[in-house]
CSV table of C-alpha atoms in Angstrom, one decimal:
chain,number,residue,atom,x,y,z
A,1,MET,CA,0.0,0.0,-0.1
A,2,SER,CA,1.8,3.3,-0.9
A,3,ALA,CA,1.4,6.1,1.5
A,4,GLU,CA,-1.4,8.9,1.3
A,5,LYS,CA,0.5,12.3,0.6
A,6,ILE,CA,-1.2,15.5,2.1
A,7,LYS,CA,-0.5,19.1,3.0
A,8,CYS,CA,-1.6,19.2,6.4
A,9,LEU,CA,-2.4,16.8,9.1
A,10,ILE,CA,-4.0,17.6,12.3
A,11,ILE,CA,-3.8,14.9,15.3
A,12,GLY,CA,-6.2,15.2,17.7
A,13,SER,CA,-9.6,17.1,18.3
A,14,GLY,CA,-10.7,19.5,20.8
A,15,PRO,CA,-11.0,23.3,20.5
A,16,ALA,CA,-7.3,23.7,19.3
A,17,GLY,CA,-7.7,20.8,16.6
A,18,TYR,CA,-11.0,22.3,15.1
A,19,THR,CA,-9.7,25.9,15.2
A,20,ALA,CA,-6.8,25.0,13.5
A,21,ALA,CA,-8.8,22.8,11.0
A,22,ILE,CA,-11.3,25.7,10.1
A,23,TYR,CA,-8.2,28.0,9.4
A,24,ALA,CA,-6.0,25.6,7.4
A,25,ALA,CA,-9.3,24.5,5.3
A,26,ARG,CA,-10.1,28.3,4.4
A,27,ALA,CA,-6.5,28.7,3.3
A,28,GLU,CA,-6.6,25.9,1.0
A,29,MET,CA,-4.6,23.4,2.7
A,30,LYS,CA,-6.9,20.8,2.6
A,31,PRO,CA,-6.4,19.2,6.0
A,32,VAL,CA,-7.0,15.6,7.1
A,33,MET,CA,-7.8,15.5,11.1
A,34,TYR,CA,-7.5,12.1,13.3
A,35,GLN,CA,-9.7,12.9,16.2
A,36,GLY,CA,-8.0,10.6,18.4
A,37,MET,CA,-9.2,8.4,21.5
A,38,GLN,CA,-11.5,11.0,22.8
A,39,PRO,CA,-13.2,12.9,19.8
A,40,GLY,CA,-13.8,16.5,20.9
A,41,GLY,CA,-11.3,16.2,23.9
A,42,GLN,CA,-11.7,17.1,27.5
A,43,LEU,CA,-14.5,19.5,26.7
A,44,THR,CA,-17.0,16.3,26.0
A,45,THR,CA,-16.6,15.4,29.9
A,46,THR,CA,-17.9,19.0,31.0
A,47,ASN,CA,-21.5,19.5,31.2
A,48,GLU,CA,-22.0,23.4,31.2
A,49,VAL,CA,-19.4,25.8,29.4
A,50,GLU,CA,-20.5,29.2,30.3
A,51,ASN,CA,-17.2,31.1,29.8
A,52,PHE,CA,-16.8,30.8,26.1
A,53,PRO,CA,-17.5,34.0,24.2
A,54,GLY,CA,-20.5,33.9,22.0
A,55,TYR,CA,-22.8,31.4,24.3
A,56,PRO,CA,-24.8,34.1,26.1
A,57,ASP,CA,-26.8,31.1,27.6
A,58,GLY,CA,-24.1,28.9,27.9
A,59,VAL,CA,-23.6,25.7,26.1
A,60,THR,CA,-22.7,21.8,26.8
A,61,GLY,CA,-19.5,20.6,26.1
A,62,PRO,CA,-20.4,17.9,23.8
A,63,GLU,CA,-22.8,20.4,22.0
A,64,MET,CA,-19.9,22.9,21.2
A,65,MET,CA,-17.5,20.1,20.0
A,66,ILE,CA,-20.4,18.9,17.7
A,67,GLN,CA,-20.8,22.7,16.5
A,68,LEU,CA,-17.0,23.3,16.1
A,69,GLU,CA,-16.7,19.7,14.2
A,70,ALA,CA,-19.4,21.0,11.7
A,71,GLN,CA,-17.7,24.1,11.4
A,72,ALA,CA,-14.6,22.6,10.2
A,73,LYS,CA,-16.4,19.9,8.2
A,74,ARG,CA,-18.3,22.9,6.3
A,75,PHE,CA,-14.7,24.0,4.7
A,76,GLU,CA,-14.0,20.5,3.9
A,77,THR,CA,-11.9,19.4,6.5
A,78,ASP,CA,-11.5,15.4,6.0
A,79,VAL,CA,-12.4,14.5,9.6
A,80,ARG,CA,-11.7,10.8,10.6
A,81,PHE,CA,-12.3,8.6,13.4
A,82,GLY,CA,-9.3,6.8,14.7
A,83,PHE,CA,-6.0,8.0,16.1
A,84,ILE,CA,-2.1,8.0,15.1
A,85,THR,CA,-0.1,5.7,16.9
A,86,LYS,CA,3.3,6.2,15.2
A,87,VAL,CA,5.7,9.1,13.8
A,88,ASP,CA,8.8,9.5,12.2
A,89,PHE,CA,9.8,12.9,11.9
A,90,THR,CA,13.4,12.5,10.7
A,91,GLY,CA,13.1,14.0,7.3
A,92,PRO,CA,11.2,16.9,5.5
A,93,ILE,CA,8.4,14.5,4.8
A,94,HIS,CA,6.6,13.8,8.2
A,95,LYS,CA,5.5,10.0,8.3
A,96,CYS,CA,2.6,9.1,10.5
A,97,TRP,CA,0.5,5.8,10.7
A,98,THR,CA,-2.7,5.1,12.0
A,99,GLU,CA,-3.5,2.4,14.5
A,100,ASP,CA,-4.4,0.1,11.4
A,101,GLY,CA,-1.4,0.6,9.8
A,102,HIS,CA,-2.2,3.2,7.3
A,103,GLU,CA,0.7,5.4,6.7
A,104,ILE,CA,0.4,9.2,5.7
A,105,HIS,CA,3.3,11.7,4.4
A,106,ALA,CA,2.3,15.0,5.6
A,107,GLU,CA,4.2,18.5,4.4
A,108,THR,CA,2.7,19.9,7.9
A,109,VAL,CA,1.6,18.3,11.1
A,110,ILE,CA,-0.4,20.2,13.9
A,111,ILE,CA,-0.1,18.5,17.2
A,112,SER,CA,-3.5,18.9,19.1
A,113,THR,CA,-3.6,15.8,21.0
A,114,GLY,CA,-4.2,17.8,24.3
A,115,ALA,CA,-3.6,16.5,28.2
A,116,ALA,CA,-5.6,14.3,30.4
A,117,ALA,CA,-6.5,15.3,33.9
A,118,LYS,CA,-5.4,12.7,36.4
A,119,TYR,CA,-8.3,11.1,38.8
A,120,LEU,CA,-7.7,9.0,42.0
A,121,GLY,CA,-9.7,6.6,39.9
A,122,LEU,CA,-12.4,5.8,42.8
A,123,PRO,CA,-15.3,4.0,41.3
A,124,SER,CA,-17.7,6.7,43.2
A,125,GLU,CA,-15.7,9.4,41.5
A,126,GLN,CA,-15.7,8.0,37.9
A,127,HIS,CA,-19.7,7.3,38.3
A,128,TYR,CA,-20.2,11.0,39.1
A,129,LEU,CA,-17.6,12.6,36.7
A,130,SER,CA,-19.2,10.4,33.9
A,131,ILE,CA,-22.7,11.9,34.5
A,132,GLY,CA,-21.6,15.3,35.3
A,133,GLY,CA,-22.9,14.9,39.0
A,134,GLY,CA,-20.2,17.1,40.7
A,135,VAL,CA,-16.8,15.8,40.2
A,136,SER,CA,-14.4,18.0,37.9
A,137,ALA,CA,-10.6,18.6,37.4
A,138,CYS,CA,-11.3,22.5,36.5
A,139,ALA,CA,-12.1,24.9,39.2
A,140,VAL,CA,-12.1,27.8,37.0
A,141,CYS,CA,-14.3,25.9,34.3
A,142,ASP,CA,-16.7,24.7,36.8
A,143,GLY,CA,-16.7,26.5,40.2
A,144,PHE,CA,-18.9,29.0,39.3
A,145,PHE,CA,-21.8,26.2,39.7
A,146,TYR,CA,-21.0,25.7,43.2
A,147,ARG,CA,-21.5,29.8,44.4
A,148,GLY,CA,-22.4,29.6,48.1
A,149,GLN,CA,-22.2,25.9,48.6
A,150,GLU,CA,-19.2,23.6,50.1
A,151,THR,CA,-16.8,22.0,48.2
A,152,VAL,CA,-13.7,19.2,48.5
A,153,ILE,CA,-10.6,19.7,46.5
A,154,VAL,CA,-7.6,17.1,46.4
A,155,GLY,CA,-4.2,17.9,45.9
A,156,ALA,CA,-1.0,19.4,47.3
A,157,GLY,CA,1.1,21.5,44.4
A,158,ASP,CA,0.7,25.0,43.1
A,159,SER,CA,-2.3,24.4,40.9
A,160,ALA,CA,-4.1,22.6,43.6
A,161,CYS,CA,-3.5,26.0,45.9
A,162,GLU,CA,-4.5,28.1,43.1
A,163,GLU,CA,-7.9,26.3,42.3
A,164,ALA,CA,-8.6,26.1,45.9
A,165,HIS,CA,-8.2,29.8,46.3
A,166,TYR,CA,-10.4,30.5,43.4
A,167,LEU,CA,-13.2,28.0,44.7
A,168,SER,CA,-12.7,29.9,48.2
A,169,LYS,CA,-14.1,33.1,46.4
A,170,LEU,CA,-17.1,31.3,45.2
A,171,CYS,CA,-17.7,28.8,47.7
A,172,LYS,CA,-18.8,29.0,51.4
A,173,LYS,CA,-16.2,26.6,52.3
A,174,VAL,CA,-13.4,24.5,50.6
A,175,THR,CA,-12.1,21.5,52.4
A,176,MET,CA,-8.5,20.7,50.8
A,177,LEU,CA,-7.2,17.1,51.1
A,178,VAL,CA,-3.7,16.7,51.3
A,179,ARG,CA,-2.3,13.1,51.4
A,180,THR,CA,0.9,13.8,52.9
A,181,ASP,CA,2.1,16.1,56.2
A,182,LYS,CA,3.0,19.1,53.7
A,183,PHE,CA,2.2,20.8,50.6
A,184,ARG,CA,4.3,20.5,47.3
A,185,ALA,CA,3.4,23.9,46.2
A,186,SER,CA,5.5,26.8,46.7
A,187,LYS,CA,5.8,28.3,50.3
A,188,ILE,CA,3.7,31.8,48.7
A,189,MET,CA,0.8,29.3,47.3
A,190,ALA,CA,0.8,27.2,50.5
A,191,ASP,CA,0.6,30.3,52.7
A,192,ARG,CA,-1.9,31.8,50.2
A,193,VAL,CA,-4.6,29.0,51.2
A,194,ARG,CA,-3.5,28.7,55.1
A,195,ASN,CA,-4.4,32.3,55.3
A,196,THR,CA,-7.8,32.1,53.6
A,197,PRO,CA,-10.4,31.6,56.3
A,198,ASN,CA,-13.1,29.6,54.6
A,199,ILE,CA,-10.4,27.0,53.3
A,200,GLU,CA,-9.8,23.9,55.9
A,201,ILE,CA,-6.7,21.9,55.2
A,202,LEU,CA,-6.9,18.3,56.3
A,203,HIS,CA,-3.0,17.0,55.9
A,204,SER,CA,-2.2,12.9,55.9
A,205,THR,CA,-5.9,12.3,54.5
A,206,GLU,CA,-7.3,10.3,51.4
A,207,THR,CA,-10.1,10.1,49.6
A,208,VAL,CA,-12.2,6.9,50.4
A,209,GLU,CA,-15.2,7.3,48.4
A,210,VAL,CA,-17.2,10.3,46.8
A,211,LEU,CA,-20.7,10.2,48.5
A,212,GLY,CA,-23.8,11.0,46.6
A,213,ASP,CA,-27.6,10.5,46.1
A,214,GLY,CA,-27.2,8.6,42.5
A,215,ASN,CA,-27.5,12.1,40.8
A,216,GLY,CA,-24.8,14.5,42.4
A,217,VAL,CA,-22.1,14.5,45.0
A,218,THR,CA,-23.4,15.0,48.7
A,219,GLY,CA,-20.1,14.7,50.6
A,220,VAL,CA,-16.8,13.1,50.7
A,221,LYS,CA,-15.7,10.1,53.1
A,222,VAL,CA,-12.0,10.5,54.0
A,223,LYS,CA,-9.4,8.7,56.0
A,224,ASN,CA,-6.6,10.0,58.0
A,225,ASN,CA,-3.7,7.8,56.8
A,226,VAL,CA,-1.8,8.3,60.2
A,227,SER,CA,-4.5,7.6,62.6
A,228,GLY,CA,-6.8,5.5,60.6
A,229,GLU,CA,-9.7,7.8,61.3
A,230,GLU,CA,-12.6,7.9,59.0
A,231,LYS,CA,-15.1,10.7,58.7
A,232,GLU,CA,-17.6,12.2,56.3
A,233,ILE,CA,-17.5,15.6,54.9
A,234,PRO,CA,-21.0,17.3,53.2
A,235,ALA,CA,-20.1,18.8,49.8
A,236,THR,CA,-21.5,19.4,46.6
A,237,GLY,CA,-18.5,19.4,44.7
A,238,PHE,CA,-15.5,17.4,44.4
A,239,PHE,CA,-12.4,18.8,42.6
A,240,VAL,CA,-9.3,16.4,41.6
A,241,ALA,CA,-6.0,18.7,41.2
A,242,ILE,CA,-3.3,16.1,40.9
A,243,GLY,CA,-2.1,16.9,37.6
A,244,HIS,CA,-2.3,16.4,33.8
A,245,LYS,CA,-0.6,14.1,31.7
A,246,PRO,CA,-0.1,15.3,28.1
A,247,ASN,CA,-0.7,13.1,25.6
A,248,THR,CA,2.7,13.5,23.6
A,249,ASP,CA,4.6,9.8,24.2
A,250,ILE,CA,4.5,9.0,20.7
A,251,PHE,CA,6.5,12.3,19.7
A,252,LYS,CA,9.4,12.0,22.3
A,253,ASP,CA,12.0,10.6,20.1
A,254,TYR,CA,11.5,13.7,18.0
A,255,ILE,CA,10.0,16.6,19.8
A,256,ASN,CA,11.4,18.5,22.6
A,257,LEU,CA,9.5,17.8,25.7
A,258,ASP,CA,9.9,19.2,29.3
A,259,GLU,CA,10.4,17.1,32.3
A,260,THR,CA,6.4,16.5,32.6
A,261,GLY,CA,6.0,15.8,28.9
A,262,TYR,CA,4.6,18.6,27.6
A,263,ILE,CA,5.7,20.2,24.4
A,264,LYS,CA,8.1,22.8,24.4
A,265,TYR,CA,7.9,25.8,21.9
A,266,GLU,CA,10.9,26.4,19.8
A,267,LYS,CA,9.9,30.2,19.8
A,268,PRO,CA,7.7,31.8,22.3
A,269,GLY,CA,5.1,33.4,21.1
A,270,THR,CA,4.3,30.9,18.1
A,271,SER,CA,3.4,27.2,17.7
A,272,LEU,CA,6.8,26.3,16.5
A,273,THR,CA,8.2,23.1,17.6
A,274,ASN,CA,12.0,21.9,17.2
A,275,VAL,CA,11.0,20.1,14.1
A,276,PRO,CA,10.5,22.4,11.0
A,277,GLY,CA,6.8,21.7,9.4
A,278,VAL,CA,5.5,20.5,13.0
A,279,PHE,CA,3.6,22.7,15.0
A,280,VAL,CA,1.7,22.4,18.6
A,281,ALA,CA,-1.6,23.7,19.6
A,282,GLY,CA,-3.8,23.5,22.7
A,283,ASP,CA,-3.2,21.5,25.9
A,284,ALA,CA,-0.2,19.3,24.8
A,285,ALA,CA,2.0,22.4,25.3
A,286,ASP,CA,0.1,24.4,27.6
A,287,LYS,CA,0.1,24.0,31.5
A,288,ASN,CA,-0.8,27.2,32.5
A,289,TYR,CA,-3.9,28.2,31.3
A,290,ARG,CA,-6.1,24.9,30.1
A,291,GLN,CA,-8.9,27.0,28.6
A,292,ALA,CA,-10.9,26.1,25.4
A,293,ILE,CA,-10.3,29.7,24.5
A,294,THR,CA,-6.6,29.8,25.0
A,295,ALA,CA,-6.8,26.1,23.4
A,296,ALA,CA,-8.9,27.7,20.1
A,297,GLY,CA,-6.4,30.5,20.0
A,298,THR,CA,-3.2,28.5,19.6
A,299,GLY,CA,-5.1,26.4,17.3
A,300,CYS,CA,-5.2,29.5,15.2
A,301,MET,CA,-1.7,30.2,15.3
A,302,ALA,CA,-0.6,26.7,14.4
A,303,ALA,CA,-3.1,26.9,11.2
A,304,LEU,CA,-1.4,30.3,10.5
A,305,ASP,CA,2.3,29.2,11.2
A,306,ALA,CA,1.9,26.1,8.9
A,307,GLU,CA,0.2,28.1,6.0
A,308,ARG,CA,3.4,30.3,6.4
A,309,TYR,CA,5.9,27.6,6.7
A,310,LEU,CA,4.3,25.8,3.3
A,311,ALA,CA,4.7,29.3,1.5
A,312,SER,CA,8.0,29.6,2.2
A,313,LEU,CA,8.7,25.9,0.8
A,314,GLU,CA,7.1,27.4,-2.5
A,315,HIS,CA,9.8,30.2,-2.8
C-alpha cells in the first residue's frame, strides 16, 4: 500500500484541533484530522461551558464540540475517526501511521492531542464524573456552579492551591485534602491557602469514597492515613487537582518535551516546535491556562504558522 500524501495533518480534536482545521481548510491546505481516543477532547466531559465567548446562555461541552466539528467540515476538513499511533519526523516529509497501519506523508503536522486530567480512579468518583454530577478537574471551568456551596478539593501542588483559592471566592467552604503532612506547592501558594479563612486543610488525608444520591455529589468520605480515622465531609462538588498528563508519548523521540511531557515551543509566541513543519496547539503544550478559548487561539496560530511554512517552501 502506498502512503497517502497530504499538505496538513491535524492530530487530535478539541477546540485547538478544530480551530486549526477551520483556518487550515479556509487557506486551501485541505487538512486531514484524526480525532484521537476522545473525539472532542476534554470538553466532552464538561456539562456546562459558560465562559466561552459567543454563548450568552452557555453551551454543553459535547454540543460545542459538535458545532466546531460541523464548522470544520463545512470548509471540507477531512475529519476521520481513529488515531495516530506512530510518527517519524526525521525527514522533510513527516511520516505518520494510524492504528490500522495506514501510512500518511504530511508536509505539515499540527499536534493538538491535549492533556488528560489525572483522577484518583475511585469507582464513585468516575460515576459522578461520567454523569456530570459534581466531580471536576477544573475549578476555573466549573467553580461557578458551586457558588455559596461547600466543596472538597484534592491536591498538594501549586495548581491545587490556586484552584482552592479560586473556589474560596465562590464557595461557602472549601476543604482541601493533602495526602502527606506537607504541601508540594511553593511557600507563597501554600501560605495563601493557609491564610484564607474559608479553606480548611486536612493533611495526611485520603479520599475513600465520593458520596452521592445517584444524581449528584453530597459528600466525601475521607481517612486520616496516620490515625486511620474515617469521617464524612458534606460537599456538593469534588475537585481533583493532582495534575495532567499531556498526550505526547508518541512524539518523544522527535519533539522537545519538558520534564513532565509538555511540548516545548521552539520560539515563544508561536506554535513552532523544534521540527520544521510540525506545530503544536492547545493543552499538549499549555500547562498554565488549559482553557477552551486559549486552546482555540493556539489552534489559529498553528494553522497560520503552517500556512506560512508551506508558502516558504514554494519560494
